[in-house]
PDB file of C-alpha atoms in Angstrom:
ATOM      1  CA  GLY B   9     292.990 -31.190 149.520  1.00 88.00           C
ATOM      2  CA  PHE B  10     291.021 -34.300 150.233  1.00 92.00           C
ATOM      3  CA  GLN B  11     292.677 -36.643 147.722  1.00 93.00           C
ATOM      4  CA  GLN B  12     296.162 -35.659 148.896  1.00 95.00           C
ATOM      5  CA  SER B  13     295.084 -36.427 152.477  1.00 96.00           C
ATOM      6  CA  VAL B  14     293.814 -39.870 151.461  1.00 94.00           C
ATOM      7  CA  GLU B  15     297.059 -40.567 149.594  1.00 94.00           C
ATOM      8  CA  PHE B  16     299.114 -39.480 152.604  1.00 96.00           C
ATOM      9  CA  VAL B  17     297.169 -41.758 154.960  1.00 96.00           C
ATOM     10  CA  GLU B  18     297.491 -44.641 152.499  1.00 95.00           C
ATOM     11  CA  SER B  19     301.267 -44.116 152.423  1.00 96.00           C
ATOM     12  CA  VAL B  20     301.366 -44.234 156.232  1.00 97.00           C
ATOM     13  CA  PHE B  21     299.418 -47.508 156.180  1.00 95.00           C
ATOM     14  CA  ARG B  22     301.754 -48.991 153.570  1.00 94.00           C
ATOM     15  CA  GLU B  23     304.880 -47.931 155.484  1.00 96.00           C
ATOM     16  CA  GLN B  24     303.771 -48.413 159.110  1.00 96.00           C
ATOM     17  CA  GLY B  25     300.626 -50.559 159.054  1.00 92.00           C
ATOM     18  CA  PRO B  26     298.666 -52.599 159.552  1.00 92.00           C
ATOM     19  CA  PHE B  27     296.938 -51.121 162.593  1.00 95.00           C
ATOM     20  CA  ASP B  28     294.350 -52.770 164.818  1.00 95.00           C
ATOM     21  CA  GLY B  29     292.143 -49.679 164.818  1.00 97.00           C
ATOM     22  CA  VAL B  30     292.049 -45.957 164.232  1.00 97.00           C
ATOM     23  CA  MET B  31     290.788 -43.232 166.571  1.00 98.00           C
ATOM     24  CA  ALA B  32     290.009 -39.704 165.428  1.00 98.00           C
ATOM     25  CA  PHE B  33     288.487 -36.514 166.826  1.00 98.00           C
ATOM     26  CA  SER B  34     286.157 -33.943 165.229  1.00 97.00           C
ATOM     27  CA  GLN B  35     287.317 -33.122 161.668  1.00 96.00           C
ATOM     28  CA  GLY B  36     289.615 -36.124 161.882  1.00 97.00           C
ATOM     29  CA  ALA B  37     286.615 -38.299 162.772  1.00 98.00           C
ATOM     30  CA  SER B  38     284.717 -36.912 159.779  1.00 98.00           C
ATOM     31  CA  PHE B  39     287.676 -37.875 157.584  1.00 97.00           C
ATOM     32  CA  LEU B  40     287.913 -41.285 159.283  1.00 98.00           C
ATOM     33  CA  GLY B  41     284.263 -41.945 158.460  1.00 97.00           C
ATOM     34  CA  MET B  42     285.064 -41.432 154.791  1.00 97.00           C
ATOM     35  CA  LEU B  43     288.165 -43.644 155.047  1.00 97.00           C
ATOM     36  CA  CYS B  44     286.001 -46.365 156.594  1.00 97.00           C
ATOM     37  CA  GLN B  45     283.667 -46.150 153.591  1.00 96.00           C
ATOM     38  CA  ILE B  46     286.600 -46.302 151.150  1.00 94.00           C
ATOM     39  CA  LYS B  47     287.824 -49.445 152.916  1.00 94.00           C
ATOM     40  CA  ASN B  48     284.305 -50.876 153.125  1.00 94.00           C
ATOM     41  CA  ARG B  49     283.654 -50.472 149.411  1.00 92.00           C
ATOM     42  CA  LYS B  50     286.987 -52.030 148.440  1.00 90.00           C
ATOM     43  CA  ASP B  51     286.402 -54.947 150.835  1.00 89.00           C
ATOM     44  CA  LEU B  52     282.887 -55.557 149.433  1.00 86.00           C
ATOM     45  CA  ALA B  53     284.254 -55.444 145.880  1.00 85.00           C
ATOM     46  CA  GLY B  54     287.035 -57.877 146.740  1.00 88.00           C
ATOM     47  CA  GLU B  55     289.648 -55.270 145.891  1.00 89.00           C
ATOM     48  CA  ASP B  56     292.931 -54.959 147.744  1.00 88.00           C
ATOM     49  CA  CYS B  57     292.985 -52.027 150.140  1.00 89.00           C
ATOM     50  CA  CYS B  58     296.055 -50.677 151.885  1.00 92.00           C
ATOM     51  CA  LEU B  59     293.881 -49.272 154.694  1.00 94.00           C
ATOM     52  CA  LYS B  60     294.434 -52.232 157.011  1.00 93.00           C
ATOM     53  CA  PHE B  61     292.504 -51.661 160.243  1.00 95.00           C
ATOM     54  CA  GLN B  62     289.693 -53.557 161.906  1.00 95.00           C
ATOM     55  CA  PHE B  63     287.754 -50.938 163.887  1.00 97.00           C
ATOM     56  CA  ALA B  64     287.224 -47.204 164.270  1.00 98.00           C
ATOM     57  CA  ILE B  65     286.677 -44.897 167.237  1.00 98.00           C
ATOM     58  CA  LEU B  66     285.100 -41.626 166.134  1.00 98.00           C
ATOM     59  CA  VAL B  67     284.894 -38.841 168.734  1.00 98.00           C
ATOM     60  CA  ALA B  68     282.661 -35.880 167.839  1.00 98.00           C
ATOM     61  CA  GLY B  69     282.514 -37.119 164.265  1.00 97.00           C
ATOM     62  CA  PHE B  70     280.122 -35.843 161.624  1.00 97.00           C
ATOM     63  CA  LYS B  71     279.207 -36.196 157.970  1.00 97.00           C
ATOM     64  CA  SER B  72     280.973 -33.708 155.747  1.00 95.00           C
ATOM     65  CA  LEU B  73     278.630 -31.125 154.280  1.00 94.00           C
ATOM     66  CA  GLN B  74     280.757 -30.789 151.140  1.00 94.00           C
ATOM     67  CA  ARG B  75     278.731 -31.865 148.110  1.00 94.00           C
ATOM     68  CA  CYS B  76     281.730 -33.662 146.648  1.00 94.00           C
ATOM     69  CA  HIS B  77     281.769 -35.959 149.719  1.00 95.00           C
ATOM     70  CA  GLY B  78     278.088 -36.901 149.462  1.00 94.00           C
ATOM     71  CA  HIS B  79     278.794 -40.213 147.727  1.00 94.00           C
ATOM     72  CA  PHE B  80     280.551 -41.485 150.874  1.00 93.00           C
ATOM     73  CA  TYR B  81     277.211 -41.497 152.672  1.00 95.00           C
ATOM     74  CA  GLU B  82     275.242 -43.432 150.067  1.00 92.00           C
ATOM     75  CA  GLY B  83     274.874 -47.148 149.559  1.00 88.00           C
ATOM     76  CA  SER B  84     275.437 -49.991 151.952  1.00 88.00           C
ATOM     77  CA  LYS B  85     276.248 -49.680 155.647  1.00 95.00           C
ATOM     78  CA  ILE B  86     279.892 -49.640 156.684  1.00 96.00           C
ATOM     79  CA  MET B  87     280.593 -53.161 157.943  1.00 95.00           C
ATOM     80  CA  MET B  88     283.280 -52.201 160.437  1.00 95.00           C
ATOM     81  CA  PRO B  89     282.970 -52.255 164.220  1.00 97.00           C
ATOM     82  CA  SER B  90     282.816 -48.676 165.445  1.00 98.00           C
ATOM     83  CA  LEU B  91     282.570 -46.694 168.657  1.00 98.00           C
ATOM     84  CA  HIS B  92     281.027 -43.236 168.328  1.00 98.00           C
ATOM     85  CA  VAL B  93     281.609 -40.813 171.202  1.00 98.00           C
ATOM     86  CA  VAL B  94     279.011 -38.059 171.378  1.00 97.00           C
ATOM     87  CA  GLY B  95     278.885 -35.055 173.705  1.00 96.00           C
ATOM     88  CA  ASP B  96     275.326 -34.079 174.594  1.00 96.00           C
ATOM     89  CA  THR B  97     276.355 -30.441 175.111  1.00 96.00           C
ATOM     90  CA  ASP B  98     278.893 -30.223 172.276  1.00 96.00           C
ATOM     91  CA  ALA B  99     278.550 -26.668 170.940  1.00 96.00           C
ATOM     92  CA  VAL B 100     280.952 -27.314 168.029  1.00 97.00           C
ATOM     93  CA  ILE B 101     279.507 -30.548 166.604  1.00 97.00           C
ATOM     94  CA  ALA B 102     275.879 -30.982 167.637  1.00 95.00           C
ATOM     95  CA  CYS B 103     275.219 -34.469 168.982  1.00 95.00           C
ATOM     96  CA  ASP B 104     272.645 -35.214 166.267  1.00 96.00           C
ATOM     97  CA  ARG B 105     275.370 -34.762 163.639  1.00 96.00           C
ATOM     98  CA  SER B 106     277.535 -37.377 165.368  1.00 97.00           C
ATOM     99  CA  ILE B 107     274.594 -39.739 165.701  1.00 97.00           C
ATOM    100  CA  THR B 108     273.815 -39.317 161.986  1.00 96.00           C
ATOM    101  CA  LEU B 109     277.379 -40.407 161.182  1.00 97.00           C
ATOM    102  CA  SER B 110     277.062 -43.429 163.484  1.00 97.00           C
ATOM    103  CA  GLU B 111     273.942 -44.566 161.615  1.00 97.00           C
ATOM    104  CA  LEU B 112     276.054 -45.186 158.506  1.00 97.00           C
ATOM    105  CA  PHE B 113     277.766 -48.067 160.328  1.00 97.00           C
ATOM    106  CA  HIS B 114     276.392 -51.558 160.857  1.00 96.00           C
ATOM    107  CA  GLU B 115     275.693 -52.020 164.589  1.00 96.00           C
ATOM    108  CA  PRO B 116     277.642 -49.002 165.879  1.00 97.00           C
ATOM    109  CA  THR B 117     278.461 -48.689 169.570  1.00 97.00           C
ATOM    110  CA  LEU B 118     277.372 -45.302 170.896  1.00 97.00           C
ATOM    111  CA  LEU B 119     278.923 -43.604 173.930  1.00 96.00           C
ATOM    112  CA  ARG B 120     277.045 -40.485 174.966  1.00 95.00           C
ATOM    113  CA  HIS B 121     278.429 -38.227 177.653  1.00 95.00           C
ATOM    114  CA  PRO B 122     277.063 -35.072 179.259  1.00 95.00           C
ATOM    115  CA  GLY B 123     280.012 -32.936 178.207  1.00 94.00           C
ATOM    116  CA  GLY B 124     281.003 -30.964 175.160  1.00 96.00           C
ATOM    117  CA  HIS B 125     283.667 -31.050 172.453  1.00 96.00           C
ATOM    118  CA  PHE B 126     286.375 -33.196 174.033  1.00 94.00           C
ATOM    119  CA  VAL B 127     287.466 -36.803 174.519  1.00 94.00           C
ATOM    120  CA  PRO B 128     285.760 -37.835 177.768  1.00 94.00           C
ATOM    121  CA  ALA B 129     287.850 -39.836 180.211  1.00 92.00           C
ATOM    122  CA  SER B 130     285.823 -40.285 183.376  1.00 91.00           C
ATOM    123  CA  SER B 131     285.560 -43.706 184.967  1.00 90.00           C
ATOM    124  CA  ALA B 132     282.236 -44.484 183.255  1.00 87.00           C
ATOM    125  CA  GLN B 133     283.521 -43.574 179.807  1.00 93.00           C
ATOM    126  CA  LYS B 134     286.781 -45.443 180.342  1.00 94.00           C
ATOM    127  CA  GLN B 135     284.740 -48.566 181.041  1.00 94.00           C
ATOM    128  CA  THR B 136     282.965 -48.225 177.690  1.00 95.00           C
ATOM    129  CA  TYR B 137     286.282 -47.780 175.861  1.00 96.00           C
ATOM    130  CA  LEU B 138     287.726 -50.830 177.626  1.00 95.00           C
ATOM    131  CA  GLU B 139     284.705 -53.002 176.853  1.00 95.00           C
ATOM    132  CA  PHE B 140     284.801 -51.997 173.198  1.00 97.00           C
ATOM    133  CA  LEU B 141     288.557 -52.632 172.939  1.00 96.00           C
ATOM    134  CA  LYS B 142     288.211 -56.009 174.682  1.00 95.00           C
ATOM    135  CA  ARG B 143     285.558 -57.014 172.129  1.00 94.00           C
ATOM    136  CA  MET B 144     287.853 -55.904 169.310  1.00 95.00           C
ATOM    137  CA  SER B 145     290.752 -57.834 170.833  1.00 91.00           C
ATOM    138  CA  ALA B 146     288.629 -60.994 171.031  1.00 87.00           C
ATOM    139  CA  VAL B 147     287.419 -60.612 167.440  1.00 79.00           C
ATOM    140  CA  ASN B 148     290.921 -59.984 166.069  1.00 67.00           C
ATOM    141  CA  SER B 149     292.824 -62.694 167.959  1.00 63.00           C
TER     142      SER B 149
END
């Protein structure tokens, strides 16, 4: 279940990390939101965290509706730069659910597109990705 997934990701970070950032789609983006909060809480507490990444890109992300995950959405804002990609006509994850997830982050960047449940890659969206990644590169260099 959930804890085994967290442990697996932590093992990947220990063996292959650190990573500059993490990008995830749909259920993966929901999971990434929770990982960001795990990292955020450990950072705020001054605890060591093996989840070494500096930013997150969440495409069609959403807050989990599982009661046992509710604590991830309480407390302080997630102090990690984030880009949230939201499809205005997404029939799988309604755009308001993605926006609600973005509001858990401090100063999130929001990329809305007219499409549905996919990673948009038109020229306009590519520009937003590039600008976000350039900002992250400048912050992390």
